[in-house]
XYZ file of C-alpha atoms in Angstrom:
485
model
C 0.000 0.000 0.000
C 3.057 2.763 0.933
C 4.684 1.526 -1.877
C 1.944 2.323 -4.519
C 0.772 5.553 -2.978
C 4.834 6.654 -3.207
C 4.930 5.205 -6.577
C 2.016 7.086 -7.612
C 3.483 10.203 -6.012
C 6.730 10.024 -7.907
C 4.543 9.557 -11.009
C 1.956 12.132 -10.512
C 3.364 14.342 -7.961
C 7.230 14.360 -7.647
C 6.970 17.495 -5.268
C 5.103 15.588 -2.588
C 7.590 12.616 -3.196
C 10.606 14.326 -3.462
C 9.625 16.082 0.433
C 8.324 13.098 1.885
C 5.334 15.808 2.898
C 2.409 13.519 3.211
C 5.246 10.178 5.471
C 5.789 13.334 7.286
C 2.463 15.043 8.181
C 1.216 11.535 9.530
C 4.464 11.644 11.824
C 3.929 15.083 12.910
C 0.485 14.060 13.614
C 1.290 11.292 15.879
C 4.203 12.887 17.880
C 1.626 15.714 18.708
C -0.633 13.338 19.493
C 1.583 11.544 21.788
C 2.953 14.887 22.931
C -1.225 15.794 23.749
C -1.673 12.880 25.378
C 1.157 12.840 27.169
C 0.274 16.593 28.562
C -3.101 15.308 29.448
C -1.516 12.443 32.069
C 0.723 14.999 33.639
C -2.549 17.203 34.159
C -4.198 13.949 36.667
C -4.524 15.342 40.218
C -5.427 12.685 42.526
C -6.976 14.262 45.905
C -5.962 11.185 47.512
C -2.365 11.528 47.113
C -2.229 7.855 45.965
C -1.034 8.645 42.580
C 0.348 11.628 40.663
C 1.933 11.426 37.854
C 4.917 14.463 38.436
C 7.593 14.546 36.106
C 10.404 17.529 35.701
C 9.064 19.167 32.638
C 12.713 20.453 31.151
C 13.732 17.311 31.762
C 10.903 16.148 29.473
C 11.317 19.156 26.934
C 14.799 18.217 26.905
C 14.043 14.503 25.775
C 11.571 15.614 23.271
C 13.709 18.272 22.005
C 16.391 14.714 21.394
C 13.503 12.950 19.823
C 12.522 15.242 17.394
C 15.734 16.300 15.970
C 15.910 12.699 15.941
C 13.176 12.804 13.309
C 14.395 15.923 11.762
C 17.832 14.364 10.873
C 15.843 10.885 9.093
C 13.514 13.114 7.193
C 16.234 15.213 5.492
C 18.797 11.686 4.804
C 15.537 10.770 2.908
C 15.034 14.087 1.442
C 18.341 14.916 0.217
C 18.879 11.751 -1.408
C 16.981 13.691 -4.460
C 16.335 17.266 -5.289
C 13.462 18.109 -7.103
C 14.991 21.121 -8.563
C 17.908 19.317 -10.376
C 15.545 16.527 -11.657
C 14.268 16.105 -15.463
C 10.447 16.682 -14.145
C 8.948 19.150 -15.458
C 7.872 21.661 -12.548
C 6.234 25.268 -13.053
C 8.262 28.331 -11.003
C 5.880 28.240 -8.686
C 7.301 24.391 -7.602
C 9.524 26.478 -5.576
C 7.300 28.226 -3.516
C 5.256 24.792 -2.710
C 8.704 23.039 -1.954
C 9.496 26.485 0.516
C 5.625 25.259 2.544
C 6.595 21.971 2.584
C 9.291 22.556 4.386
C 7.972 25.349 6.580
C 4.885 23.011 7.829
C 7.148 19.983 8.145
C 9.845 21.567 10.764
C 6.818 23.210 12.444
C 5.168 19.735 12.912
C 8.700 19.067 14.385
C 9.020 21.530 16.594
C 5.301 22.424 18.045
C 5.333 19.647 20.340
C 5.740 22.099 23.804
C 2.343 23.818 22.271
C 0.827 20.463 21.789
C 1.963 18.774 25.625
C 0.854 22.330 26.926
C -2.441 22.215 25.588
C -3.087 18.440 26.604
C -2.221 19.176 30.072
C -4.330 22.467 30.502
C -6.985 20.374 28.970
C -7.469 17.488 31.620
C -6.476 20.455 34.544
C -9.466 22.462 33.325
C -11.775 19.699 33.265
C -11.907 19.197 36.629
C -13.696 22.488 37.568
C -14.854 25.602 35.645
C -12.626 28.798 36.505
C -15.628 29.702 38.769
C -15.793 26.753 40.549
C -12.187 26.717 41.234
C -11.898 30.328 42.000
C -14.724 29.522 45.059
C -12.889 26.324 46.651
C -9.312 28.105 46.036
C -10.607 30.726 48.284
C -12.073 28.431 50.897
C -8.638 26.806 51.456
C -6.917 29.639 51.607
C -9.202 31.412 54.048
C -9.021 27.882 56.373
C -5.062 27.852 56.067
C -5.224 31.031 58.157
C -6.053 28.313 61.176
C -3.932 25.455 60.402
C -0.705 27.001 59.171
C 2.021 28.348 61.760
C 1.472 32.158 62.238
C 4.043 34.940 63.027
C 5.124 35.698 59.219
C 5.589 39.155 60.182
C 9.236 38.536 60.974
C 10.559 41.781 60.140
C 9.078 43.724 63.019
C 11.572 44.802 64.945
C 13.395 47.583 66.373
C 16.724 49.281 66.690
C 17.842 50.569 69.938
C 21.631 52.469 70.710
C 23.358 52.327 74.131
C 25.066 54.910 75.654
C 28.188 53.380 74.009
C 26.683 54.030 70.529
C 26.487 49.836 70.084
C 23.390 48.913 68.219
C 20.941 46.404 69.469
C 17.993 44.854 67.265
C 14.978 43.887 68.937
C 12.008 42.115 68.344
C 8.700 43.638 68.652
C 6.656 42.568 71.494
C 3.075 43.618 69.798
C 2.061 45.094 66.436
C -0.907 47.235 65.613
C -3.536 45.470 63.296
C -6.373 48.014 62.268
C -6.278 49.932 65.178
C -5.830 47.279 67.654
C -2.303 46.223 69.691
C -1.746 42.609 69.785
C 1.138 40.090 70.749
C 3.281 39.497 68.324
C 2.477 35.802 68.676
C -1.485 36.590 68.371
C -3.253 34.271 65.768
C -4.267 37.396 64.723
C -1.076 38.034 63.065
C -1.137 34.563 60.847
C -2.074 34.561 57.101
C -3.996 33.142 54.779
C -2.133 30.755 52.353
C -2.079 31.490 48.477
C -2.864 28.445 46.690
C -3.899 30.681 43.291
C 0.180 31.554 41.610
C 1.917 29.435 39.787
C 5.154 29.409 42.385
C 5.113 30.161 45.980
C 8.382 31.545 47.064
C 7.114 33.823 50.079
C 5.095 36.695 51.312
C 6.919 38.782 48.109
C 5.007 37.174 45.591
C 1.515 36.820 47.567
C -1.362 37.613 45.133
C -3.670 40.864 46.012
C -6.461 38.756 46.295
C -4.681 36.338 49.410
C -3.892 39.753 50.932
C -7.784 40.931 50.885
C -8.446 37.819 52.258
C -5.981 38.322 55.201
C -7.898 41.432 55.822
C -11.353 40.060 56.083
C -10.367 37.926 58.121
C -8.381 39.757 60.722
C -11.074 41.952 60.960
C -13.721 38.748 61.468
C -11.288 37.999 64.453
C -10.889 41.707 66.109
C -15.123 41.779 65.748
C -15.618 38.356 67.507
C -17.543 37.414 64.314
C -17.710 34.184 65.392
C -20.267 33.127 62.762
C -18.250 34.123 59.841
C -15.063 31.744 61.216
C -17.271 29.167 61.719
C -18.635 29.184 58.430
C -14.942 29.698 57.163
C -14.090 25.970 58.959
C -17.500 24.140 57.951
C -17.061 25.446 54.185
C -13.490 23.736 54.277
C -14.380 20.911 56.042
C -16.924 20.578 53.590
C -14.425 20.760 50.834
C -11.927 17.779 52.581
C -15.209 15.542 52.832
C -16.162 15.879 49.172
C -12.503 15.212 48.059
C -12.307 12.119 50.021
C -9.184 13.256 52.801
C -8.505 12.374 55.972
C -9.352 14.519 59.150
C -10.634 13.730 62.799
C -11.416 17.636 62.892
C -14.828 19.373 63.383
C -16.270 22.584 63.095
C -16.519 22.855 67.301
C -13.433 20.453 68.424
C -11.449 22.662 65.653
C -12.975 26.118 66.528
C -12.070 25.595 70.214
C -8.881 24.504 69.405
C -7.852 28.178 67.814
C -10.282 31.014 69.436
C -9.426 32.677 71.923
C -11.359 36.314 71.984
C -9.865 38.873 72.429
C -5.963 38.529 72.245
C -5.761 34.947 70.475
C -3.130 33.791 72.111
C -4.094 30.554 73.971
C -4.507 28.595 70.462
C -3.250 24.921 69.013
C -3.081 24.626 65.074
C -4.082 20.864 63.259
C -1.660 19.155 61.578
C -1.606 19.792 58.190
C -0.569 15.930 57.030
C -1.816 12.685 57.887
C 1.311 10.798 57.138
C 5.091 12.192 57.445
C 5.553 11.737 53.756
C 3.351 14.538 53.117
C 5.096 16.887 54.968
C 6.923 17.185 51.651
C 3.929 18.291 49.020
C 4.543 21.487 50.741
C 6.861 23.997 48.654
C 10.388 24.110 49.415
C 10.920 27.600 49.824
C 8.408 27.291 52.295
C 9.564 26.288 56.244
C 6.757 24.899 58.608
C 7.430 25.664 62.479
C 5.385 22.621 63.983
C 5.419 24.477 67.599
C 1.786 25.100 68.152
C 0.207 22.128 66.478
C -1.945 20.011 68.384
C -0.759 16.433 67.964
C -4.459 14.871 68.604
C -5.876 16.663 65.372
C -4.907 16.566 61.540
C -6.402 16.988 58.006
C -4.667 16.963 54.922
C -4.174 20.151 53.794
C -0.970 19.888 52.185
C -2.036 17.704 49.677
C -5.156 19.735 49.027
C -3.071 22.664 48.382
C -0.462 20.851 46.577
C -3.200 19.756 44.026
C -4.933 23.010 44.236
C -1.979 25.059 43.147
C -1.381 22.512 40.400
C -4.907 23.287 39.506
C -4.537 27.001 39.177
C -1.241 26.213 37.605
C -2.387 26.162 33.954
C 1.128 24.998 32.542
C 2.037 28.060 31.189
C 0.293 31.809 31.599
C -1.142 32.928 28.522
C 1.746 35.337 28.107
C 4.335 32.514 28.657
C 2.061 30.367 25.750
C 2.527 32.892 23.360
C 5.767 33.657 24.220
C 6.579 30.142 23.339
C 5.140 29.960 20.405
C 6.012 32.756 18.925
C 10.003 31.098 19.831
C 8.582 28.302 18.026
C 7.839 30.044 15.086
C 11.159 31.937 14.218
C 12.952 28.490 15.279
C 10.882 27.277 12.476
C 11.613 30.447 10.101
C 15.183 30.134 10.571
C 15.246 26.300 9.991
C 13.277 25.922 7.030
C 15.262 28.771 5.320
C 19.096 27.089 6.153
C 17.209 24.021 4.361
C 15.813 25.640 1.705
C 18.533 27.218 0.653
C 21.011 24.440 0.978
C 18.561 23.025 -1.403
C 18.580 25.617 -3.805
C 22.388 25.681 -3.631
C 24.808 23.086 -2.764
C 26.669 21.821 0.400
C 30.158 23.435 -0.099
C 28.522 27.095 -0.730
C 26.297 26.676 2.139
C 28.886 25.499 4.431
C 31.082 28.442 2.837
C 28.492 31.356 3.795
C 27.593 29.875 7.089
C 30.871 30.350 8.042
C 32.003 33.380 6.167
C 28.396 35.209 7.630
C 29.699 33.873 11.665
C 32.812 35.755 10.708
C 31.556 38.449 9.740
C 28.922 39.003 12.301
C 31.254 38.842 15.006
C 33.482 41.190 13.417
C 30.362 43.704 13.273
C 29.729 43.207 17.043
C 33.616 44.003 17.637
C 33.211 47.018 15.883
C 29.548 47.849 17.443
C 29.463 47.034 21.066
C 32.737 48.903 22.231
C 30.783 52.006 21.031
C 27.460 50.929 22.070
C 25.852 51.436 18.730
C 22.670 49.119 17.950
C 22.791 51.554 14.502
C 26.011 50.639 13.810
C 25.745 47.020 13.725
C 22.320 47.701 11.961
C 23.934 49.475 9.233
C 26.393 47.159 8.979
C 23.997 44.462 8.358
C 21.993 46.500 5.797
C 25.091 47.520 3.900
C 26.627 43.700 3.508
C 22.836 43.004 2.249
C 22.731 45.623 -0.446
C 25.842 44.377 -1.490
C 24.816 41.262 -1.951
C 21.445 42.260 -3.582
C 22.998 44.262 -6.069
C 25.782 41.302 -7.139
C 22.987 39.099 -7.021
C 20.911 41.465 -9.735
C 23.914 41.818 -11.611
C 24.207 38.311 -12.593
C 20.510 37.892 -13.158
C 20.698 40.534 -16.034
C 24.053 39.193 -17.439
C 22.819 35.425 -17.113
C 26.460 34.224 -17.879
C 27.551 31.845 -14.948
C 26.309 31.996 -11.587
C 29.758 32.842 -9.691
C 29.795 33.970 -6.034
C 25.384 34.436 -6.208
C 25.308 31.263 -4.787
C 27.065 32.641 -1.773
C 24.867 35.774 -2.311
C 21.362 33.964 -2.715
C 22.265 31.831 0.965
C 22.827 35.124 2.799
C 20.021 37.225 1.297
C 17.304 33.933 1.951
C 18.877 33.593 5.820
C 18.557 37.587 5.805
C 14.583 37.611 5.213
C 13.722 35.727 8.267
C 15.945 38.278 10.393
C 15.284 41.841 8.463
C 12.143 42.342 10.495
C 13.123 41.174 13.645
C 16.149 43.342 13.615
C 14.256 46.603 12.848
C 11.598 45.528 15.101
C 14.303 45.090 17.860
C 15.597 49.029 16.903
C 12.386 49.967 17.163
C 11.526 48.399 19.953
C 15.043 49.911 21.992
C 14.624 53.315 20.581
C 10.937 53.712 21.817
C 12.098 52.581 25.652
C 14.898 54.684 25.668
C 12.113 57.814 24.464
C 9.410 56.820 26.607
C 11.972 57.121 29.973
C 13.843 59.769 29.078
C 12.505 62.046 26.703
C 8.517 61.441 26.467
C 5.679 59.794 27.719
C 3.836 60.022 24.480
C 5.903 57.042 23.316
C 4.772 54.920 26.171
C 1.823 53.579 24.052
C 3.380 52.695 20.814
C 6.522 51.175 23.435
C 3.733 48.795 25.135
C 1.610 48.206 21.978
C 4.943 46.555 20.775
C 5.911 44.976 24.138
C 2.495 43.029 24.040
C 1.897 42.215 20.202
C 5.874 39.891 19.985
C 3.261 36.821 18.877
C 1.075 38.953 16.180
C 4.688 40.365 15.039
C 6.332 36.616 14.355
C 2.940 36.025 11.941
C 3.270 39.197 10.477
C 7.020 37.966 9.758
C 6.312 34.437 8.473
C 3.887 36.283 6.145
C 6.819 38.301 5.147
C 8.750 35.292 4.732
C 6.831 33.868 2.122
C 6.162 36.780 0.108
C 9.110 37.316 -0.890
C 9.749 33.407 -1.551
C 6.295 33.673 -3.559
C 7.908 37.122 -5.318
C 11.448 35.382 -5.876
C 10.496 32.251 -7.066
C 10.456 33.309 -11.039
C 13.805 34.982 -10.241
C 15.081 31.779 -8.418
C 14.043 29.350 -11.287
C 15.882 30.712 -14.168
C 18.500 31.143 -11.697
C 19.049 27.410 -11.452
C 19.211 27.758 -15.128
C 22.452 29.721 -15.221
C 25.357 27.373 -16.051
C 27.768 27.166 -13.355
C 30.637 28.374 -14.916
């Protein structure tokens, strides 16, 4: 069956043959596939803590990266093997183009597969609540951490005293002021709420606005002896631990008259917040637990309800960081599929020849630019080396004697489309944040409007891209009919 649909192919449609296109959509297919799938077992969260699938994910990015240059370095021994556009089929101009998308599509298929893990995982993460749903029972754990975590985060209260000797002592603050009130330092009142909604917890610095209104509500609960609204706090979450199947021996009243103590909340035992030892660890390690004030007698597992919880909110990637990656993706794939294309157009020894000579002469640019700090220097540079080549290149298309150096020529200027736009966008970009801080505001708009569109930009320069393939490929073809020498 393979056999006949590539022997048809080769009789029919050499193109398609030739690329190995359709062999290599169907792989591309099932690696992203796998890749999906794959994404969508990383997203389980078992409330139980029984099983969880956890795996390092640049570790994983790292082995898929192997695998599919793996499959990028079979595809082109098959594809090299013959060029289309040396055969004795007759192709239109426009052959070139279509061999140009073939490419293009193919080392995107290759190279997508973060995008395609990403999207599995966010997939089987958002099915387990809507973003309302998750929003409400975020908040309820976070509002009941506020009586099971350690308090006393305010660590940086303290004082500095002088002797008569001038010798500096520090000391700790005995009470703090919350809302009008003095309390003990060691008050309950001064404990926290826990954010379970950021991707990464590394401390009080990166606590979310919303966990810090939270704080505030319920401080204020507290200082009111709004005994209601903490009770309702404690039954909600208790609720939530009963639904998801965890372990506790609390209560609403055994737990309530475990931590209030109206009005200075300082006679007060914590719960445990593991049933086991081993899940001491599903906290975050930039987090340190002080186990002082728990009461031994009473637990619930609220470590591994906010270790699944954050994964929860933890949609792999923000929708910044998605974009951001793909849009990586994208001039990866530019620059790729342009070094192949126009090793294809040429040949190995001026490819190699122009790879080299361009890395010579690149660095030599930076030497000259960066001692004098000059992005327009190295700009110019750039944009003089490819009018140069431009014009040779246009010189031997009207004399149509012998190709010469435009093979060198017609490498650089092809590598040079999928840069030319990113380098003035880059100018741009530098120029308008240097304005905006220093000279005018007025810039600030145009500054951000660029800061936030990098993903609609890398479109705008794939279009780019193949317009001027599309535009060239006339040009291109009778090149290839210019005799050597």
């Amino acid at each position: 069956m393979y056999k006949k649909i590539q022997t048809r192919l080769l009789s029919q449609y050499p193109l398609l043959w030739n690329t190995k296109f359709i062999p290599m959509f169907f792989v591309g297919i099932l690696l992203n596939l796998g890749y999906f799938g794959f994404g969508y077992l990383c997203g389980i969260v078992d409330f139980t803590g029984e099983f969880d699938i956890n795996f390092d994910e640049e570790i994983l990015f790292l082995i898929g990266l192997f695998i599919n240059i793996l499959v990028l370095i079979i595809w082109l021994i098959y594809y090299f093997r013959n060029n289309s556009l040396s055969t004795f089929y007759r192709k239109s101009s426009a052959s070139i183009f279509y061999e140009f998308i073939h490419i293009f599509v193919i080392c995107l298929f290759i190279f997508i597969y973060p995008i395609s893990y990403s999207l599995g995982k966010e997939f089987k993460l958002n099915s387990y609540y809507s973003k309302e749903e998750l929003l409400t029972k975020s908040i309820i754990i976070s509002n009941a951490a506020f009586f099971i975590n350690n308090p006393n985060y305010n660590t940086d209260c303290t004082t500095t005293e002088f002797d008569s000797d001038g010798k500096q002592h520090v000391k700790f603050c005995d009470s703090i002021e919350v809302f009008g009130k003095k309390i003990k330092y060691s008050s309950l009142i001064n404990s926290r709420t826990e954010d379970v909604f950021q991707k990464y917890n590394y401390g009080e610095a990166y606590r979310t606005t919303l966990t810090d209104s939270l704080d505030t509500v319920i401080k204020i609960a507290l200082i009111n002896n709004d005994k209601v609204k903490i009770k309702k706090i404690m039954s909600d979450y208790l609720r939530l631990v009963s639904e998801l199947k965890l372990k506790t021996n609390l209560t609403v009243t055994n737990w309530f008259k475990l931590v209030y103590d109206y009005p200075n909340f300082v006679n007060y035992q914590l719960v445990k917040p593991y049933f086991k030892l081993s899940e001491m660890s599903f906290r975050n390690n930039y987090e340190e637990i002080d186990t002082t004030n728990y009461n031994s007698k009473f637990y619930v597992q609220h470590n591994l309800l906010v270790q699944n919880f954050r994964k929860l909110n933890y949609d792999f990637v923000s929708k910044n960081d998605f974009y951001d990656i793909l849009t990586a993706i994208i001039f990866l794939t530019s620059i790729i599929s342009s070094l192949i294309f126009s090793y294809r157009l040429t040949n190995l020894k001026s490819w190699m020849t122009t790879f080299i000579v361009t890395g010579l002469l690149e660095i030599l640019f930076l030497m000259i630019a960066v001692p004098l700090n000059s992005l327009n220097l190295f700009l110019g540079l750039n944009g003089l080396l490819l009018i140069i080549n431009l014009l040779h290149f246009s010189f031997i298309m009207k004399k149509k004697k012998q190709k010469g150096l435009t093979k060198y020529s017609l490498n650089y200027f092809i590598w040079s489309i999928v840069v030319f736009l990113p380098l003035i966008y880059a100018f741009c970009y530098n120029q308008l944040h240097i304005y905006s801080m220093n000279i005018s505001d007025e810039f600030d708009s145009i500054f951000y409007f660029m800061e936030d569109n990098f993903f609609e930009f890398s479109i705008i320069n794939v279009i780019f891209l193949m317009t001027t393939i599309l535009v060239l490929t006339k040009t291109l073809y009778n090149w290839k009919g210019i005799p050597e020498e």
